Backbone as a chain_set.jsonl record, in Angstrom:
{"seq": "MDEGATAGWFSDETATFGDRVTGAREAAGMTREQLSARLGVKLKTVAAWEDDMSDPRGNKLQMLSGMLGVSIPWLLTGQGDGPEGPDAQRNELAPLLAEMRQLQADLGQIAGRMGQLEQRLRAATGSAAQQEMTE", "coords": {"N": [[0.848, -1.178, 0.0], [0.408, 2.305, -0.568], [2.6, 4.46, 1.061], [1.973, 7.088, 1.664], [-0.734, 7.046, 1.99], [-1.168, 6.22, 4.547], [-0.22, 8.198, 6.07], [-0.042, 10.115, 9.0], [-1.641, 8.369, 10.303], [-0.457, 5.79, 11.075], [2.893, 5.914, 11.681], [6.464, 5.567, 11.495], [7.478, 7.348, 13.272], [5.565, 7.878, 15.204], [4.323, 5.536, 16.089], [4.641, 2.503, 17.938], [5.97, -0.865, 17.858], [4.049, -2.439, 19.148], [1.804, -0.765, 18.91], [1.429, -0.855, 16.15], [0.856, -3.585, 15.773], [-1.543, -3.764, 17.225], [-3.156, -1.942, 15.765], [-3.18, -3.164, 13.212], [-4.364, -5.597, 13.842], [-6.908, -4.754, 14.704], [-7.769, -3.55, 12.328], [-7.998, -5.81, 10.817], [-10.187, -6.86, 11.948], [-10.156, -8.469, 14.205], [-10.195, -9.784, 17.552], [-8.066, -9.687, 20.487], [-8.188, -12.187, 21.62], [-9.042, -13.82, 19.49], [-6.89, -13.541, 17.722], [-4.79, -14.623, 19.256], [-5.647, -17.277, 19.481], [-5.59, -18.088, 16.795], [-2.898, -17.855, 16.235], [-1.859, -19.662, 17.951], [-0.874, -19.055, 20.469], [-0.664, -17.877, 23.885], [-3.139, -15.691, 25.322], [-2.039, -13.722, 26.949], [0.414, -13.436, 25.773], [-0.034, -12.201, 23.278], [-1.087, -9.847, 24.305], [1.187, -8.853, 25.608], [2.835, -8.341, 23.407], [1.355, -6.311, 22.141], [1.384, -4.404, 24.119], [3.967, -3.644, 24.146], [5.738, -5.087, 25.741], [7.066, -7.371, 25.11], [8.553, -9.057, 22.274], [7.61, -10.89, 19.331], [8.934, -14.099, 18.342], [10.826, -15.004, 15.408], [9.362, -16.909, 13.742], [6.737, -16.6, 14.657], [6.392, -13.897, 14.176], [6.384, -13.88, 11.405], [4.049, -15.388, 10.918], [2.204, -13.714, 12.166], [2.372, -11.428, 10.565], [1.359, -12.465, 8.145], [-1.281, -13.24, 8.891], [-2.389, -10.799, 9.598], [-2.22, -9.385, 7.317], [-0.15, -7.625, 6.623], [3.155, -6.282, 5.983], [6.27, -7.676, 7.169], [8.39, -5.793, 7.514], [6.797, -3.476, 7.89], [5.507, -4.028, 10.321], [7.722, -4.007, 12.022], [9.022, -1.509, 11.579], [7.294, 0.388, 10.528], [7.49, 1.027, 7.925], [6.604, 0.137, 4.65], [4.171, -2.288, 3.517], [1.22, -1.747, 5.081], [-1.829, -1.897, 7.055], [-5.005, -0.759, 5.69], [-5.924, 2.63, 6.121], [-8.226, 4.261, 8.445], [-10.069, 5.886, 6.924], [-10.12, 4.696, 4.377], [-11.187, 2.221, 5.018], [-13.758, 2.966, 5.881], [-14.858, 3.85, 3.459], [-15.056, 1.448, 2.07], [-16.916, 0.139, 3.613], [-19.271, 1.58, 3.396], [-21.136, 0.892, 1.194], [-21.989, -1.618, 2.125], [-23.167, -1.011, 4.592], [-25.257, 0.607, 3.694], [-26.774, -1.241, 2.264], [-27.504, -2.915, 4.388], [-29.089, -1.18, 5.904], [-31.212, -0.848, 4.095], [-32.243, -3.452, 3.991], [-33.104, -3.662, 6.634], [-35.155, -1.767, 6.618], [-36.856, -2.953, 4.764], [-37.483, -5.259, 6.182], [-38.917, -4.156, 8.3], [-41.215, -3.277, 6.936], [-42.226, -5.738, 6.049], [-42.758, -6.944, 8.508], [-44.837, -5.305, 9.392], [-46.803, -5.869, 7.46], [-47.192, -8.572, 8.054], [-48.308, -8.369, 10.595], [-50.748, -7.119, 10.0], [-51.922, -9.121, 8.43], [-52.106, -11.147, 10.329], [-54.018, -10.027, 12.082], [-56.236, -9.97, 10.375], [-56.54, -12.7, 9.974], [-57.134, -13.581, 12.57], [-59.568, -12.274, 12.918], [-61.049, -13.523, 10.913], [-60.987, -16.225, 11.756], [-62.167, -15.952, 14.201], [-64.751, -15.147, 13.521], [-65.621, -17.416, 12.165], [-65.595, -19.285, 14.222], [-67.55, -18.225, 15.902], [-69.799, -18.5, 14.294], [-70.027, -21.265, 14.177], [-70.701, -21.817, 16.821], [-73.228, -20.723, 17.013], [-74.739, -22.289, 15.408]], "CA": [[0.0, 0.0, 0.0], [1.129, 3.565, -0.644], [2.918, 4.958, 2.399], [1.29, 8.357, 1.857], [-2.123, 6.795, 2.381], [-1.254, 6.007, 5.989], [0.4, 9.338, 6.76], [-0.865, 10.643, 10.075], [-2.356, 7.301, 11.001], [0.654, 5.088, 11.695], [4.185, 6.199, 11.075], [7.549, 5.078, 12.356], [7.77, 8.362, 14.287], [4.534, 7.957, 16.243], [3.81, 4.239, 16.522], [5.557, 1.45, 18.372], [5.634, -2.188, 17.336], [2.772, -2.83, 19.75], [0.753, 0.049, 18.285], [1.187, -1.369, 14.802], [0.173, -4.877, 15.907], [-2.915, -3.472, 17.635], [-3.851, -1.329, 14.632], [-3.375, -4.151, 12.15], [-5.34, -6.574, 14.347], [-8.226, -4.123, 14.659], [-8.124, -3.383, 10.915], [-8.377, -7.145, 10.334], [-11.449, -7.221, 12.593], [-9.938, -9.538, 15.178], [-9.93, -9.467, 18.953], [-6.829, -10.303, 20.971], [-8.465, -13.61, 21.839], [-9.065, -14.491, 18.196], [-5.532, -13.582, 17.191], [-3.98, -15.576, 20.029], [-6.074, -18.629, 19.117], [-5.123, -18.384, 15.437], [-1.445, -17.982, 16.248], [-1.477, -20.752, 18.847], [-0.146, -18.52, 21.621], [-1.55, -17.464, 24.967], [-3.672, -14.337, 25.253], [-1.099, -12.787, 27.584], [1.524, -13.227, 24.844], [-0.476, -11.154, 22.349], [-1.191, -8.62, 25.102], [2.555, -8.365, 25.836], [3.31, -7.754, 22.153], [0.637, -5.053, 21.904], [1.761, -3.459, 25.176], [5.413, -3.449, 23.998], [6.458, -5.732, 26.833], [7.912, -8.386, 24.493], [8.448, -9.157, 20.811], [7.474, -12.282, 18.899], [10.067, -14.731, 17.665], [10.758, -14.919, 13.95], [8.283, -17.685, 13.12], [5.461, -15.988, 15.043], [6.343, -12.623, 13.478], [5.984, -14.196, 10.036], [2.635, -15.775, 10.978], [1.473, -12.5, 12.517], [2.354, -10.62, 9.361], [0.439, -13.086, 7.192], [-2.656, -13.198, 9.386], [-2.87, -9.427, 9.656], [-2.152, -8.812, 5.976], [0.825, -6.531, 6.586], [4.518, -6.781, 5.782], [7.119, -7.745, 8.365], [9.033, -4.486, 7.744], [5.837, -2.517, 8.43], [5.343, -4.316, 11.748], [8.932, -3.654, 12.76], [9.488, -0.131, 11.425], [6.268, 1.291, 10.0], [7.764, 1.215, 6.498], [6.173, -1.006, 3.856], [2.734, -2.504, 3.369], [0.465, -1.829, 6.322], [-3.279, -1.975, 6.843], [-5.623, 0.447, 5.16], [-6.287, 3.585, 7.153], [-9.648, 4.309, 8.79], [-10.903, 6.452, 5.859], [-10.274, 3.697, 3.323], [-12.107, 1.2, 5.52], [-15.109, 3.532, 5.874], [-15.326, 3.861, 2.077], [-15.406, 0.082, 1.705], [-18.067, -0.284, 4.399], [-20.459, 2.371, 3.083], [-22.16, 0.145, 0.454], [-22.518, -2.694, 2.966], [-24.061, -0.402, 5.567], [-26.456, 1.05, 2.977], [-27.576, -2.445, 1.988], [-28.066, -3.38, 5.642], [-30.199, -0.277, 6.243], [-32.326, -1.157, 3.203], [-32.827, -4.717, 4.458], [-33.826, -3.377, 7.875], [-36.401, -1.083, 6.238], [-37.714, -3.986, 4.152], [-37.935, -6.132, 7.264], [-39.963, -3.424, 9.014], [-42.423, -3.329, 6.109], [-42.732, -7.116, 6.08], [-43.336, -7.169, 9.84], [-46.119, -4.605, 9.404], [-47.754, -6.658, 6.65], [-47.508, -9.792, 8.797], [-49.216, -7.975, 11.671], [-52.071, -6.914, 9.403], [-52.436, -10.43, 8.038], [-52.46, -11.848, 11.56], [-55.285, -9.46, 12.541], [-57.295, -10.456, 9.48], [-56.71, -14.122, 10.245], [-57.868, -13.694, 13.837], [-60.951, -11.852, 12.676], [-61.708, -14.562, 10.107], [-61.176, -17.447, 12.545], [-63.107, -15.614, 15.244], [-66.076, -15.148, 12.904], [-65.978, -18.806, 11.875], [-65.873, -19.952, 15.499], [-68.831, -17.72, 16.388], [-70.851, -19.106, 13.465], [-70.185, -22.666, 14.587], [-71.367, -21.859, 18.117], [-74.633, -20.37, 16.878], [-75.439, -23.317, 14.626]], "C": [[0.886, 1.23, 0.0], [1.366, 4.112, 0.761], [2.227, 6.285, 2.687], [-0.134, 8.182, 2.335], [-2.26, 6.611, 3.884], [-0.644, 7.163, 6.775], [-0.548, 9.892, 7.804], [-1.63, 9.573, 10.826], [-1.345, 6.475, 11.774], [1.906, 5.495, 10.958], [5.261, 5.729, 12.032], [7.897, 6.092, 13.436], [6.787, 8.323, 15.448], [4.103, 6.617, 16.793], [4.931, 3.293, 16.929], [5.165, 0.148, 17.681], [4.263, -2.614, 17.86], [1.597, -2.057, 19.169], [0.4, -0.495, 16.909], [0.485, -2.726, 14.847], [-1.29, -4.646, 16.261], [-3.722, -2.907, 16.473], [-4.148, -2.319, 13.523], [-4.41, -5.198, 12.577], [-6.75, -5.999, 14.267], [-8.695, -3.923, 13.224], [-8.556, -4.707, 10.304], [-9.668, -7.626, 10.988], [-11.329, -8.35, 13.594], [-9.787, -8.984, 16.587], [-8.582, -10.072, 19.327], [-7.016, -11.807, 21.128], [-8.431, -14.385, 20.525], [-7.657, -14.618, 17.621], [-4.68, -14.597, 17.944], [-4.351, -17.011, 19.664], [-5.539, -19.012, 17.738], [-3.615, -18.581, 15.374], [-0.969, -19.15, 17.109], [-0.617, -20.281, 20.005], [-1.157, -18.113, 22.68], [-1.987, -16.012, 24.765], [-2.69, -13.329, 25.846], [0.113, -12.523, 26.69], [1.176, -12.125, 23.855], [-0.572, -9.819, 23.088], [0.199, -8.02, 25.335], [3.131, -7.749, 24.569], [2.679, -6.381, 21.949], [0.995, -3.984, 22.933], [3.262, -3.167, 25.174], [6.214, -3.991, 25.171], [7.37, -6.837, 26.309], [7.677, -8.362, 22.987], [8.317, -10.623, 20.422], [8.776, -12.797, 18.287], [9.812, -14.7, 16.164], [9.599, -15.659, 13.319], [6.914, -17.094, 13.451], [5.298, -14.628, 14.359], [5.878, -12.831, 12.037], [4.501, -14.579, 9.986], [1.759, -14.555, 11.248], [1.311, -11.607, 11.291], [1.332, -11.17, 8.356], [-1.012, -12.986, 7.628], [-3.24, -11.791, 9.381], [-2.802, -8.723, 8.304], [-1.24, -7.604, 5.867], [2.211, -7.127, 6.389], [5.271, -6.816, 7.104], [7.836, -6.411, 8.582], [8.061, -3.443, 8.309], [5.633, -2.76, 9.921], [6.535, -3.817, 12.553], [9.261, -2.164, 12.728], [8.419, 0.871, 10.999], [6.454, 1.58, 8.53], [7.344, -0.035, 5.737], [4.658, -1.104, 3.837], [2.068, -2.707, 4.718], [-1.021, -1.927, 6.025], [-3.799, -0.675, 6.246], [-6.006, 1.344, 6.317], [-7.782, 3.611, 7.391], [-10.535, 4.858, 7.683], [-11.137, 5.447, 4.75], [-11.249, 2.616, 3.76], [-13.538, 1.702, 5.488], [-15.676, 3.524, 4.474], [-15.739, 2.477, 1.617], [-16.674, -0.37, 2.418], [-19.355, 0.421, 4.005], [-21.499, 1.59, 2.281], [-22.785, -0.982, 1.287], [-23.503, -2.149, 3.99], [-25.351, 0.074, 4.909], [-27.367, -0.136, 2.679], [-28.238, -2.965, 3.263], [-29.242, -2.494, 6.064], [-31.426, -0.563, 5.387], [-33.016, -2.45, 3.635], [-33.615, -4.51, 5.752], [-35.153, -2.685, 7.58], [-37.376, -2.085, 5.628], [-38.295, -4.898, 5.222], [-39.046, -5.46, 8.068], [-41.276, -3.444, 8.254], [-43.051, -4.719, 6.139], [-43.376, -7.405, 7.427], [-44.699, -6.493, 9.951], [-47.179, -5.37, 8.626], [-48.157, -7.939, 7.368], [-48.484, -9.498, 9.928], [-50.631, -7.771, 11.157], [-52.712, -8.244, 9.013], [-52.875, -11.229, 9.259], [-53.794, -11.336, 12.109], [-56.444, -9.947, 11.687], [-57.588, -11.925, 9.733], [-57.468, -14.343, 11.542], [-59.33, -13.33, 13.662], [-61.707, -12.934, 11.915], [-61.956, -15.816, 10.926], [-62.144, -17.189, 13.69], [-64.531, -15.641, 14.729], [-66.533, -16.571, 12.628], [-66.336, -19.544, 13.151], [-67.21, -19.503, 16.055], [-69.974, -18.329, 15.592], [-71.093, -20.548, 13.871], [-70.939, -22.75, 15.917], [-72.857, -21.522, 17.987], [-75.407, -21.428, 16.087], [-75.895, -24.453, 15.438]], "O": [[2.002, 1.193, 0.519], [0.432, 4.214, 1.557], [1.924, 6.578, 3.843], [-0.684, 9.056, 3.005], [-3.338, 6.82, 4.441], [-0.561, 7.11, 8.002], [-1.726, 10.114, 7.524], [-2.208, 9.846, 11.878], [-1.372, 6.46, 13.005], [1.96, 5.423, 9.73], [5.013, 5.518, 13.219], [8.547, 5.739, 14.421], [7.14, 8.699, 16.566], [3.552, 6.57, 17.893], [6.015, 3.287, 16.344], [4.141, 0.08, 17.0], [3.422, -3.092, 17.099], [0.521, -2.617, 18.959], [-0.773, -0.585, 16.545], [-0.399, -2.983, 14.03], [-2.178, -5.259, 15.669], [-4.845, -3.344, 16.224], [-5.241, -2.316, 12.957], [-5.231, -5.631, 11.768], [-7.677, -6.672, 13.818], [-9.876, -4.102, 12.925], [-9.377, -4.736, 9.387], [-10.19, -8.681, 10.627], [-12.279, -9.101, 13.812], [-9.315, -7.865, 16.786], [-8.024, -10.872, 18.577], [-6.125, -12.595, 20.813], [-7.862, -15.474, 20.453], [-7.28, -15.668, 17.1], [-3.927, -15.35, 17.328], [-3.475, -17.868, 19.55], [-5.086, -20.14, 17.54], [-3.112, -19.366, 14.57], [0.182, -19.576, 17.009], [0.261, -21.006, 20.473], [-2.354, -18.016, 22.409], [-1.296, -15.219, 24.125], [-2.524, -12.227, 25.323], [0.771, -11.493, 26.834], [1.978, -11.223, 23.614], [-0.181, -8.782, 22.553], [0.363, -6.802, 25.265], [3.84, -6.745, 24.638], [3.366, -5.412, 21.627], [0.914, -2.79, 22.643], [3.772, -2.521, 26.089], [7.24, -3.426, 25.549], [8.337, -7.209, 26.973], [6.738, -7.738, 22.494], [8.849, -11.5, 21.103], [9.598, -12.029, 17.787], [8.705, -14.401, 15.717], [8.915, -15.114, 12.453], [6.023, -17.092, 12.602], [4.183, -14.249, 14.0], [5.078, -12.054, 11.515], [3.779, -14.132, 9.095], [0.706, -14.386, 10.635], [0.223, -11.094, 11.027], [0.541, -10.416, 7.79], [-1.883, -12.677, 6.815], [-4.442, -11.612, 9.184], [-3.273, -7.594, 8.164], [-1.517, -6.67, 5.114], [2.42, -8.322, 6.599], [4.95, -6.08, 8.037], [7.894, -5.932, 9.714], [8.462, -2.61, 9.123], [5.591, -1.81, 10.703], [6.369, -3.267, 13.642], [9.725, -1.609, 13.724], [8.628, 2.08, 11.103], [5.655, 2.308, 7.939], [7.689, -1.148, 6.135], [3.953, -0.131, 4.105], [2.31, -3.697, 5.408], [-1.42, -2.029, 4.865], [-3.136, 0.361, 6.287], [-6.376, 0.856, 7.385], [-8.537, 3.034, 6.608], [-11.647, 4.364, 7.499], [-12.249, 5.355, 4.23], [-12.053, 2.144, 2.956], [-14.445, 0.96, 5.113], [-16.856, 3.224, 4.294], [-16.688, 2.347, 0.844], [-17.428, -1.18, 1.881], [-20.438, -0.104, 4.262], [-22.671, 1.619, 2.655], [-23.978, -1.26, 1.162], [-24.552, -2.748, 4.23], [-26.424, -0.04, 5.5], [-28.586, -0.043, 2.825], [-29.388, -3.404, 3.235], [-30.266, -2.996, 6.527], [-32.552, -0.526, 5.882], [-34.245, -2.526, 3.64], [-34.671, -5.113, 5.941], [-36.163, -2.98, 8.218], [-38.569, -2.071, 5.932], [-39.47, -5.262, 5.166], [-40.005, -6.117, 8.473], [-42.338, -3.61, 8.854], [-44.27, -4.852, 6.242], [-44.427, -8.043, 7.486], [-45.62, -7.056, 10.543], [-48.316, -5.504, 9.079], [-49.315, -8.352, 7.307], [-49.388, -10.291, 10.191], [-51.598, -8.194, 11.791], [-53.903, -8.46, 9.241], [-53.9, -11.91, 9.224], [-54.618, -12.133, 12.556], [-57.504, -10.296, 12.206], [-58.743, -12.348, 9.709], [-58.351, -15.199, 11.608], [-60.218, -13.997, 14.193], [-62.86, -13.231, 12.226], [-63.022, -16.421, 10.813], [-62.865, -18.094, 14.11], [-65.431, -16.11, 15.426], [-67.702, -16.9, 12.834], [-67.274, -20.341, 13.167], [-67.94, -20.313, 16.626], [-71.018, -18.644, 16.162], [-72.236, -21.004, 13.907], [-71.737, -23.667, 16.112], [-73.662, -21.998, 18.787], [-76.638, -21.433, 16.118], [-76.497, -25.387, 14.909]]}, "num_chains": 1, "name": "protein.A"}
């Protein structure tokens, strides 16, 4: 990814290794628990990486890079391919959110129609039951 696209979001001047791991994990939509399970490490290990208390070994660093979709140099220095910034993510989510809102509106209309049909059905079955009792 273009380094200019992440300017002001993560840079080697402002972010630590732990900051970059946290940012990449969040951009990938994972919790610490999910990442630790996928990497086969304890939760406290991922927490230590993100809190800059320890660094992963080479094999885990490579796995981390692959799972988070970022380059190893970006994780270590902030230079190279990192996650998309928040604005790019919002642009990708906009069509999905619009579709979800439309489905919610459609669902509301369907629920209203079902309520009307249920009332008509009750009225029809109530009338039939009353006719049977008078016969």
